[in-house]
Short mmCIF file of C-alpha atoms in Angstrom, two decimals:
data_model
loop_
_atom_site.label_atom_id
_atom_site.label_comp_id
_atom_site.label_asym_id
_atom_site.label_seq_id
_atom_site.Cartn_x
_atom_site.Cartn_y
_atom_site.Cartn_z
CA UNK U 1339 22.84 2.06 -15.15
CA UNK U 1340 19.51 2.60 -15.62
CA UNK U 1341 17.34 5.30 -12.68
CA UNK U 1342 14.89 2.00 -12.38
CA UNK U 1343 18.18 0.05 -12.21
CA UNK U 1344 18.83 1.51 -9.52
CA UNK U 1345 15.93 2.03 -7.40
CA UNK U 1346 15.13 -2.28 -8.20
CA UNK U 1347 18.49 -3.34 -6.88
CA UNK U 1348 18.18 -0.68 -3.85
CA UNK U 1349 14.67 -2.62 -3.50
CA UNK U 1350 16.00 -5.33 -3.90
CA UNK U 1351 19.03 -4.74 -1.27
CA UNK U 1352 16.12 -3.66 1.32
CA UNK U 1353 14.86 -7.16 1.25
CA UNK U 1354 18.06 -8.86 1.37
CA UNK U 1355 19.28 -7.15 4.55
CA UNK U 1356 16.55 -7.17 6.30
CA UNK U 1357 16.27 -10.34 6.12
CA UNK U 1358 19.88 -10.86 6.06
CA UNK U 1359 19.80 -9.38 9.90
CA UNK U 1360 16.44 -11.60 10.75
CA UNK U 1361 14.54 -8.79 10.99
CA UNK U 1362 10.95 -10.38 9.68
CA UNK U 1363 8.41 -6.71 10.23
CA UNK U 1364 11.87 -4.95 7.32
CA UNK U 1365 12.48 -7.67 5.42
CA UNK U 1366 8.54 -8.31 4.46
CA UNK U 1367 7.46 -5.12 4.26
CA UNK U 1368 9.08 -5.24 1.12
CA UNK U 1369 6.27 -7.87 -0.77
CA UNK U 1370 3.43 -7.15 -2.01
CA UNK U 1371 0.42 -7.98 -0.15
CA UNK U 1372 -0.96 -10.60 -2.57
CA UNK U 1373 3.21 -11.36 -3.59
CA UNK U 1374 3.64 -14.95 -4.77
CA UNK U 1375 6.33 -17.45 -3.37
CA UNK U 1376 7.70 -20.76 -4.47
CA UNK U 1377 11.09 -22.75 -2.67
CA UNK U 1378 12.47 -25.52 -3.32
CA UNK U 1379 11.79 -26.49 0.31
CA UNK U 1380 8.54 -26.49 0.24
CA UNK U 1381 5.56 -28.18 -0.91
CA UNK U 1382 3.24 -25.60 -2.30
CA UNK U 1383 3.37 -21.76 -3.32
CA UNK U 1384 2.53 -19.88 -1.15
CA UNK U 1385 -0.34 -17.78 -2.02
CA UNK U 1386 0.52 -14.39 -0.28
CA UNK U 1387 2.77 -12.60 2.11
CA UNK U 1388 1.17 -13.32 4.89
CA UNK U 1389 0.70 -16.89 4.25
CA UNK U 1390 4.38 -16.72 3.71
CA UNK U 1391 4.74 -14.04 6.65
CA UNK U 1392 2.49 -17.44 9.15
CA UNK U 1393 5.31 -19.95 7.71
CA UNK U 1394 8.43 -17.96 9.04
CA UNK U 1395 5.90 -17.85 12.43
CA UNK U 1396 5.40 -21.74 12.14
CA UNK U 1397 9.02 -21.72 11.11
CA UNK U 1398 10.82 -19.81 14.39
CA UNK U 1399 7.73 -21.03 16.15
CA UNK U 1400 8.57 -25.15 15.89
CA UNK U 1401 11.96 -24.54 14.40
CA UNK U 1402 13.91 -22.20 15.91
CA UNK U 1403 15.04 -21.20 12.53
CA UNK U 1404 17.19 -17.56 12.83
CA UNK U 1405 17.92 -16.64 10.09
CA UNK U 1406 22.55 -15.03 11.06
CA UNK U 1407 23.53 -13.76 7.93
CA UNK U 1408 22.72 -13.58 4.48
CA UNK U 1409 25.82 -12.87 1.14
CA UNK U 1410 24.20 -11.87 -2.14
CA UNK U 1411 26.16 -12.17 -5.83
CA UNK U 1412 25.69 -12.56 -9.25
CA UNK U 1413 23.31 -9.82 -9.07
CA UNK U 1414 21.16 -8.81 -12.95
CA UNK U 1415 18.84 -7.35 -13.31
CA UNK U 1416 16.43 -6.25 -16.47
CA UNK U 1417 13.97 -4.15 -16.44
CA UNK U 1418 10.53 -2.75 -18.46
CA UNK U 1419 8.42 0.44 -17.56
CA UNK U 1420 6.80 -0.64 -14.27
CA UNK U 1421 8.82 -4.14 -13.15
CA UNK U 1422 11.96 -5.52 -12.20
CA UNK U 1423 14.01 -8.64 -11.97
CA UNK U 1424 17.09 -9.45 -10.69
CA UNK U 1425 18.44 -12.36 -9.87
CA UNK U 1426 21.34 -12.92 -7.65
CA UNK U 1427 23.52 -16.47 -5.87
CA UNK U 1428 22.37 -15.90 -2.93
CA UNK U 1429 24.46 -17.27 1.03
CA UNK U 1430 22.19 -17.97 3.68
CA UNK U 1431 23.92 -18.90 7.25
CA UNK U 1432 20.66 -19.93 8.90
CA UNK U 1433 20.23 -22.30 12.17
CA UNK U 1434 17.00 -24.68 12.34
CA UNK U 1435 15.84 -27.18 14.96
CA UNK U 1436 19.42 -25.99 17.07
CA UNK U 1437 21.72 -26.81 13.55
CA UNK U 1438 23.64 -24.13 11.59
CA UNK U 1439 24.04 -24.59 8.40
CA UNK U 1440 25.32 -22.22 5.08
CA UNK U 1441 22.68 -22.87 2.71
CA UNK U 1442 24.06 -21.54 -1.27
CA UNK U 1443 20.80 -21.14 -3.25
CA UNK U 1444 19.18 -19.01 -7.47
CA UNK U 1445 16.42 -16.51 -6.64
CA UNK U 1446 15.16 -14.35 -8.92
CA UNK U 1447 12.67 -12.17 -7.14
CA UNK U 1448 10.21 -9.95 -9.47
CA UNK U 1449 9.05 -6.22 -8.82
CA UNK U 1450 6.17 -4.03 -9.45
CA UNK U 1451 6.56 -0.11 -9.17
CA UNK U 1452 3.28 0.53 -6.89
CA UNK U 1453 2.71 4.28 -5.96
CA UNK U 1454 6.18 5.37 -5.35
CA UNK U 1455 7.78 1.90 -4.55
CA UNK U 1456 9.47 -1.41 -6.16
CA UNK U 1457 7.25 -4.45 -4.12
CA UNK U 1458 8.36 -7.76 -4.87
CA UNK U 1459 4.54 -9.23 -6.46
CA UNK U 1460 7.16 -13.30 -6.31
CA UNK U 1461 10.08 -14.96 -4.86
CA UNK U 1462 11.28 -17.67 -6.55
CA UNK U 1463 14.15 -19.66 -4.69
CA UNK U 1464 16.00 -22.54 -6.11
CA UNK U 1465 19.07 -25.26 -4.37
CA UNK U 1466 22.59 -24.20 -6.58
CA UNK U 1467 24.58 -26.35 -7.82
#
């Protein structure tokens, strides 16, 4: 593994850990402000971190959304000079509208080195067949 691969894996692990513990501040800190998001559960692409933060807050308020845990497996990292692509399988336990469910998905997170940090600039989530 290269230093870049290690850095991308560490940045991804931090995002997954923060998400899995429902630590929204730490979770969103791993994303650039201009990051974009594509989720199969939302009809439109989210054009910024702020748009996703607004949606997250809406889920919490209107649906009592809470992440109860997250397991990441089957990691793969591809890198270039200042970018990395992290793909993995995700199994997430969530509570929504008073119901607990386990969701199995695949995810791609694109990272870019900005200054001395690796920040996520795009996230794409799809249902795992």
